[in-house]
Amino acid sequence: MSAANLVAGTVWSNIESTRSVTDDQLAILHFLFGKNFEGATRIVDQRGVRRISGEPSGRSIFQVMGESRRKEEYLCFAEHFCACYSFFYDVVNRGEQICCKHQLAARLAASIGACDEIKAPDEELAGSGASLSHVFQSEETDFALKISGEEYESRLVAVATQKFVSEVAGDALQHFKARQASVVKDKRDKLGKDKRLILTMDDLSKALREYGVNLKHQECFADSPSSGMDPVLRDE
């Protein structure tokens, strides 16, 4: 856990214990989260956070109003996930933010008791995952939800994981194509006799690096485009 998360966790705990927030606490949170926290406070001031709690399990998810003219509503877990574009782009992909403003709004509203509380049967709460299908490709969503069981949190994680794996695979393929484009034409023609696409660990490493993941691999993994090829073609 990062130092920023540790500091923020302490501040959130203090706010939750008093059900109020001081100017000093607001200043700390603004220092940690910047413009995202400013957006979160505006959302909370507009009563834009609803907490939907399942019965009888007590599990809950937040529904947070966006700030655009269309006033979209995003489902999110305050600490782990949000269905908004910023979460995937700024938090997951680029790693420039710790969390999005909708997550912060949910955490702030819950800490000071500013949520609109809604009760719903567990079945209805679990079924609300269908509204996240616009975030992911439909085939990925259907497959991930089908194999992940009935637990709502598990279903969301499965969908997010499926999307992440798909994005990494696509990026690795682009690195492979860029590498192939730089190969000398005569050599590329010889390699072209084998129609397989052979992604190397270097392709995967470059793709994961864009998501902030540094991959370390053993020497037994393939690092050469000629790995797995017919020896005759490889020696030409």
Tab-separated table of C-alpha atoms in Angstrom:
chain	number	residue	atom	x	y	z
A	1	MET	CA	0.000	0.000	0.000
A	2	SER	CA	1.371	3.439	-0.923
A	3	ALA	CA	2.099	6.164	1.616
A	4	ALA	CA	-0.719	8.254	0.126
A	5	ASN	CA	-3.198	5.435	0.706
A	6	LEU	CA	-2.006	5.000	4.283
A	7	VAL	CA	-2.426	8.704	5.026
A	8	ALA	CA	-5.809	8.799	3.317
A	9	GLY	CA	-6.938	5.714	5.240
A	10	THR	CA	-6.135	7.391	8.541
A	11	VAL	CA	-8.015	10.542	7.546
A	12	TRP	CA	-11.052	8.556	6.393
A	13	SER	CA	-11.092	6.615	9.670
A	14	ASN	CA	-11.062	9.846	11.681
A	15	ILE	CA	-13.878	11.305	9.582
A	16	GLU	CA	-15.965	8.147	9.968
A	17	SER	CA	-15.512	8.151	13.744
A	18	THR	CA	-16.890	11.691	14.106
A	19	ARG	CA	-19.258	11.680	11.099
A	20	SER	CA	-17.905	15.120	10.230
A	21	VAL	CA	-14.955	16.594	8.356
A	22	THR	CA	-12.654	19.430	9.434
A	23	ASP	CA	-10.892	22.008	7.277
A	24	ASP	CA	-7.552	20.343	8.003
A	25	GLN	CA	-8.866	16.980	6.859
A	26	LEU	CA	-10.265	18.540	3.698
A	27	ALA	CA	-6.880	20.143	3.024
A	28	ILE	CA	-5.072	16.807	3.402
A	29	LEU	CA	-7.486	14.994	1.100
A	30	HIS	CA	-7.230	17.783	-1.462
A	31	PHE	CA	-3.437	17.559	-1.334
A	32	LEU	CA	-3.599	13.791	-1.917
A	33	PHE	CA	-6.290	13.684	-4.600
A	34	GLY	CA	-6.289	17.163	-6.161
A	35	LYS	CA	-8.978	17.982	-8.718
A	36	ASN	CA	-10.667	14.617	-8.237
A	37	PHE	CA	-11.417	15.522	-4.629
A	38	GLU	CA	-12.814	18.883	-5.718
A	39	GLY	CA	-15.205	17.060	-8.031
A	40	ALA	CA	-16.105	14.630	-5.255
A	41	THR	CA	-17.093	17.414	-2.862
A	42	ARG	CA	-19.324	18.972	-5.524
A	43	ILE	CA	-21.072	15.651	-6.065
A	44	VAL	CA	-21.620	15.175	-2.324
A	45	ASP	CA	-22.917	18.742	-1.948
A	46	GLN	CA	-25.493	17.954	-4.647
A	47	ARG	CA	-26.560	14.757	-2.837
A	48	GLY	CA	-25.316	12.761	-5.779
A	49	VAL	CA	-24.393	9.559	-3.915
A	50	ARG	CA	-26.678	6.614	-3.258
A	51	ARG	CA	-25.686	3.478	-1.386
A	52	ILE	CA	-27.615	0.391	-2.438
A	53	SER	CA	-27.503	-2.312	0.245
A	54	GLY	CA	-28.546	-5.891	-0.412
A	55	GLU	CA	-30.739	-7.822	1.984
A	56	PRO	CA	-30.155	-10.003	3.857
A	57	SER	CA	-26.407	-10.074	3.053
A	58	GLY	CA	-25.715	-6.411	3.854
A	59	ARG	CA	-23.388	-6.099	0.853
A	60	SER	CA	-23.507	-2.702	-0.785
A	61	ILE	CA	-22.509	-0.775	-3.879
A	62	PHE	CA	-22.551	2.958	-4.570
A	63	GLN	CA	-24.376	4.720	-7.376
A	64	VAL	CA	-22.705	8.074	-7.991
A	65	MET	CA	-23.925	10.911	-10.184
A	66	GLY	CA	-21.556	12.278	-12.815
A	67	GLU	CA	-20.900	15.964	-13.450
A	68	SER	CA	-21.580	16.101	-17.174
A	69	ARG	CA	-24.743	17.608	-18.613
A	70	ARG	CA	-26.167	14.144	-19.107
A	71	LYS	CA	-25.790	13.392	-15.381
A	72	GLU	CA	-24.756	9.780	-15.890
A	73	GLU	CA	-24.757	7.538	-12.846
A	74	TYR	CA	-21.832	5.202	-12.196
A	75	LEU	CA	-21.760	2.055	-10.093
A	76	CYS	CA	-18.643	1.823	-7.979
A	77	PHE	CA	-16.953	0.376	-4.932
A	78	ALA	CA	-15.347	3.203	-2.991
A	79	GLU	CA	-11.965	1.500	-2.616
A	80	HIS	CA	-11.660	-0.809	-5.611
A	81	PHE	CA	-13.655	-0.063	-8.750
A	82	CYS	CA	-15.707	2.446	-10.725
A	83	ALA	CA	-17.452	1.998	-14.064
A	84	CYS	CA	-16.453	5.462	-15.302
A	85	TYR	CA	-13.973	6.066	-18.127
A	86	SER	CA	-11.593	7.983	-15.859
A	87	PHE	CA	-11.107	4.949	-13.606
A	88	PHE	CA	-9.818	2.813	-16.475
A	89	TYR	CA	-7.854	5.600	-18.181
A	90	ASP	CA	-6.324	7.595	-15.300
A	91	VAL	CA	-6.245	4.988	-12.516
A	92	VAL	CA	-5.792	1.587	-14.176
A	93	ASN	CA	-4.123	2.468	-17.476
A	94	ARG	CA	-1.946	5.523	-16.854
A	95	GLY	CA	-1.660	5.234	-13.068
A	96	GLU	CA	-1.814	9.011	-12.680
A	97	GLN	CA	-4.562	8.945	-10.041
A	98	ILE	CA	-5.147	6.806	-6.962
A	99	CYS	CA	-8.890	6.744	-7.533
A	100	CYS	CA	-11.555	8.613	-9.484
A	101	LYS	CA	-13.823	11.377	-8.179
A	102	HIS	CA	-16.821	9.048	-8.010
A	103	GLN	CA	-14.966	6.712	-5.643
A	104	LEU	CA	-13.950	9.695	-3.518
A	105	ALA	CA	-17.517	11.002	-3.491
A	106	ALA	CA	-18.762	7.599	-2.353
A	107	ARG	CA	-16.156	7.400	0.414
A	108	LEU	CA	-16.792	10.958	1.596
A	109	ALA	CA	-20.579	10.630	1.559
A	110	ALA	CA	-20.454	7.322	3.438
A	111	SER	CA	-18.047	8.743	6.025
A	112	ILE	CA	-20.203	11.754	6.915
A	113	GLY	CA	-23.581	10.091	6.450
A	114	ALA	CA	-24.518	12.008	3.303
A	115	CYS	CA	-25.638	9.007	1.224
A	116	ASP	CA	-29.181	8.353	0.127
A	117	GLU	CA	-29.705	4.842	1.492
A	118	ILE	CA	-31.581	2.303	-0.632
A	119	LYS	CA	-32.412	-1.286	0.340
A	120	ALA	CA	-32.778	-4.000	-2.289
A	121	PRO	CA	-32.946	-7.818	-2.376
A	122	ASP	CA	-29.594	-9.511	-2.932
A	123	GLU	CA	-30.848	-10.889	-6.249
A	124	GLU	CA	-31.587	-7.388	-7.513
A	125	LEU	CA	-28.215	-6.104	-6.326
A	126	ALA	CA	-26.377	-8.925	-8.096
A	127	GLY	CA	-28.384	-8.365	-11.251
A	128	SER	CA	-27.378	-4.720	-11.420
A	129	GLY	CA	-24.051	-5.868	-12.850
A	130	ALA	CA	-25.797	-6.055	-16.198
A	131	SER	CA	-25.765	-2.251	-16.334
A	132	LEU	CA	-21.967	-2.380	-16.565
A	133	SER	CA	-22.086	-4.100	-19.941
A	134	HIS	CA	-21.614	-0.771	-21.763
A	135	VAL	CA	-18.144	-0.510	-20.232
A	136	PHE	CA	-16.918	-3.782	-21.697
A	137	GLN	CA	-17.320	-5.569	-24.992
A	138	SER	CA	-20.475	-7.658	-24.831
A	139	GLU	CA	-18.764	-10.979	-25.601
A	140	GLU	CA	-16.248	-10.449	-22.803
A	141	THR	CA	-18.981	-9.421	-20.373
A	142	ASP	CA	-21.190	-12.418	-21.129
A	143	PHE	CA	-18.297	-14.861	-20.830
A	144	ALA	CA	-16.883	-13.370	-17.622
A	145	LEU	CA	-20.244	-13.172	-15.852
A	146	LYS	CA	-21.112	-16.705	-16.940
A	147	ILE	CA	-18.032	-18.314	-15.405
A	148	SER	CA	-17.690	-16.178	-12.282
A	149	GLY	CA	-20.639	-17.417	-10.218
A	150	GLU	CA	-23.225	-15.512	-8.257
A	151	GLU	CA	-21.106	-13.427	-5.859
A	152	TYR	CA	-21.450	-9.824	-7.042
A	153	GLU	CA	-17.935	-8.659	-6.167
A	154	SER	CA	-16.472	-11.734	-7.852
A	155	ARG	CA	-18.499	-11.076	-10.973
A	156	LEU	CA	-17.249	-7.499	-11.217
A	157	VAL	CA	-13.646	-8.565	-10.687
A	158	ALA	CA	-14.043	-11.236	-13.359
A	159	VAL	CA	-15.341	-8.710	-15.881
A	160	ALA	CA	-12.585	-6.203	-15.077
A	161	THR	CA	-9.943	-8.949	-15.292
A	162	GLN	CA	-11.259	-10.145	-18.621
A	163	LYS	CA	-11.060	-6.600	-19.994
A	164	PHE	CA	-7.534	-6.120	-18.645
A	165	VAL	CA	-6.280	-9.374	-20.202
A	166	SER	CA	-7.912	-8.456	-23.506
A	167	GLU	CA	-6.309	-4.987	-23.492
A	168	VAL	CA	-2.856	-6.392	-22.676
A	169	ALA	CA	-3.120	-9.050	-25.393
A	170	GLY	CA	-4.163	-6.434	-27.937
A	171	ASP	CA	-1.297	-4.129	-26.988
A	172	ALA	CA	1.200	-7.007	-27.144
A	173	LEU	CA	-0.034	-7.831	-30.647
A	174	GLN	CA	0.545	-4.217	-31.717
A	175	HIS	CA	4.121	-4.382	-30.389
A	176	PHE	CA	4.603	-7.626	-32.345
A	177	LYS	CA	3.352	-5.999	-35.560
A	178	ALA	CA	5.608	-2.987	-35.033
A	179	ARG	CA	8.585	-5.282	-34.518
A	180	GLN	CA	7.738	-7.290	-37.633
A	181	ALA	CA	7.479	-4.089	-39.677
A	182	SER	CA	11.085	-3.285	-38.816
A	183	VAL	CA	12.402	-6.689	-39.935
A	184	VAL	CA	14.367	-6.739	-43.202
A	185	LYS	CA	12.031	-7.702	-46.072
A	186	ASP	CA	13.947	-10.829	-47.172
A	187	LYS	CA	13.996	-12.164	-43.650
A	188	ARG	CA	10.326	-11.281	-43.193
A	189	ASP	CA	9.446	-13.231	-46.346
A	190	LYS	CA	11.162	-16.315	-44.946
A	191	LEU	CA	9.462	-15.932	-41.590
A	192	GLY	CA	6.187	-15.432	-43.411
A	193	LYS	CA	6.215	-19.075	-44.517
A	194	ASP	CA	5.124	-19.891	-40.959
A	195	LYS	CA	1.713	-18.251	-40.535
A	196	ARG	CA	1.767	-18.391	-36.747
A	197	LEU	CA	1.952	-15.193	-34.707
A	198	ILE	CA	4.695	-15.714	-32.149
A	199	LEU	CA	4.489	-13.125	-29.388
A	200	THR	CA	7.655	-12.857	-27.332
A	201	MET	CA	8.044	-12.001	-23.675
A	202	ASP	CA	9.444	-8.663	-24.838
A	203	ASP	CA	6.117	-7.898	-26.553
A	204	LEU	CA	4.238	-8.797	-23.377
A	205	SER	CA	6.636	-6.839	-21.163
A	206	LYS	CA	6.200	-3.684	-23.250
A	207	ALA	CA	2.414	-4.050	-23.163
A	208	LEU	CA	2.313	-4.534	-19.393
A	209	ARG	CA	4.721	-1.650	-18.830
A	210	GLU	CA	2.073	0.699	-20.240
A	211	TYR	CA	-0.161	-0.364	-17.330
A	212	GLY	CA	2.563	0.125	-14.731
A	213	VAL	CA	3.461	-3.582	-14.469
A	214	ASN	CA	7.130	-4.536	-14.684
A	215	LEU	CA	7.432	-8.144	-15.804
A	216	LYS	CA	10.373	-10.274	-14.740
A	217	HIS	CA	10.619	-13.662	-16.427
A	218	GLN	CA	12.805	-16.741	-16.329
A	219	GLU	CA	15.328	-17.492	-19.060
A	220	CYS	CA	13.280	-20.502	-20.186
A	221	PHE	CA	10.657	-18.218	-21.763
A	222	ALA	CA	10.911	-17.421	-25.466
A	223	ASP	CA	12.574	-14.127	-26.295
A	224	SER	CA	13.115	-14.729	-29.995
A	225	PRO	CA	10.551	-14.529	-32.814
A	226	SER	CA	12.095	-17.737	-34.209
A	227	SER	CA	11.242	-19.759	-31.101
A	228	GLY	CA	9.101	-22.760	-31.973
A	229	MET	CA	9.866	-22.515	-35.693
A	230	ASP	CA	10.999	-25.329	-37.916
A	231	PRO	CA	14.831	-25.612	-37.552
A	232	VAL	CA	15.270	-25.476	-41.334
A	233	LEU	CA	13.500	-22.119	-41.569
A	234	ARG	CA	15.312	-20.823	-38.499
A	235	ASP	CA	18.748	-21.631	-39.940
A	236	GLU	CA	18.114	-20.080	-43.353
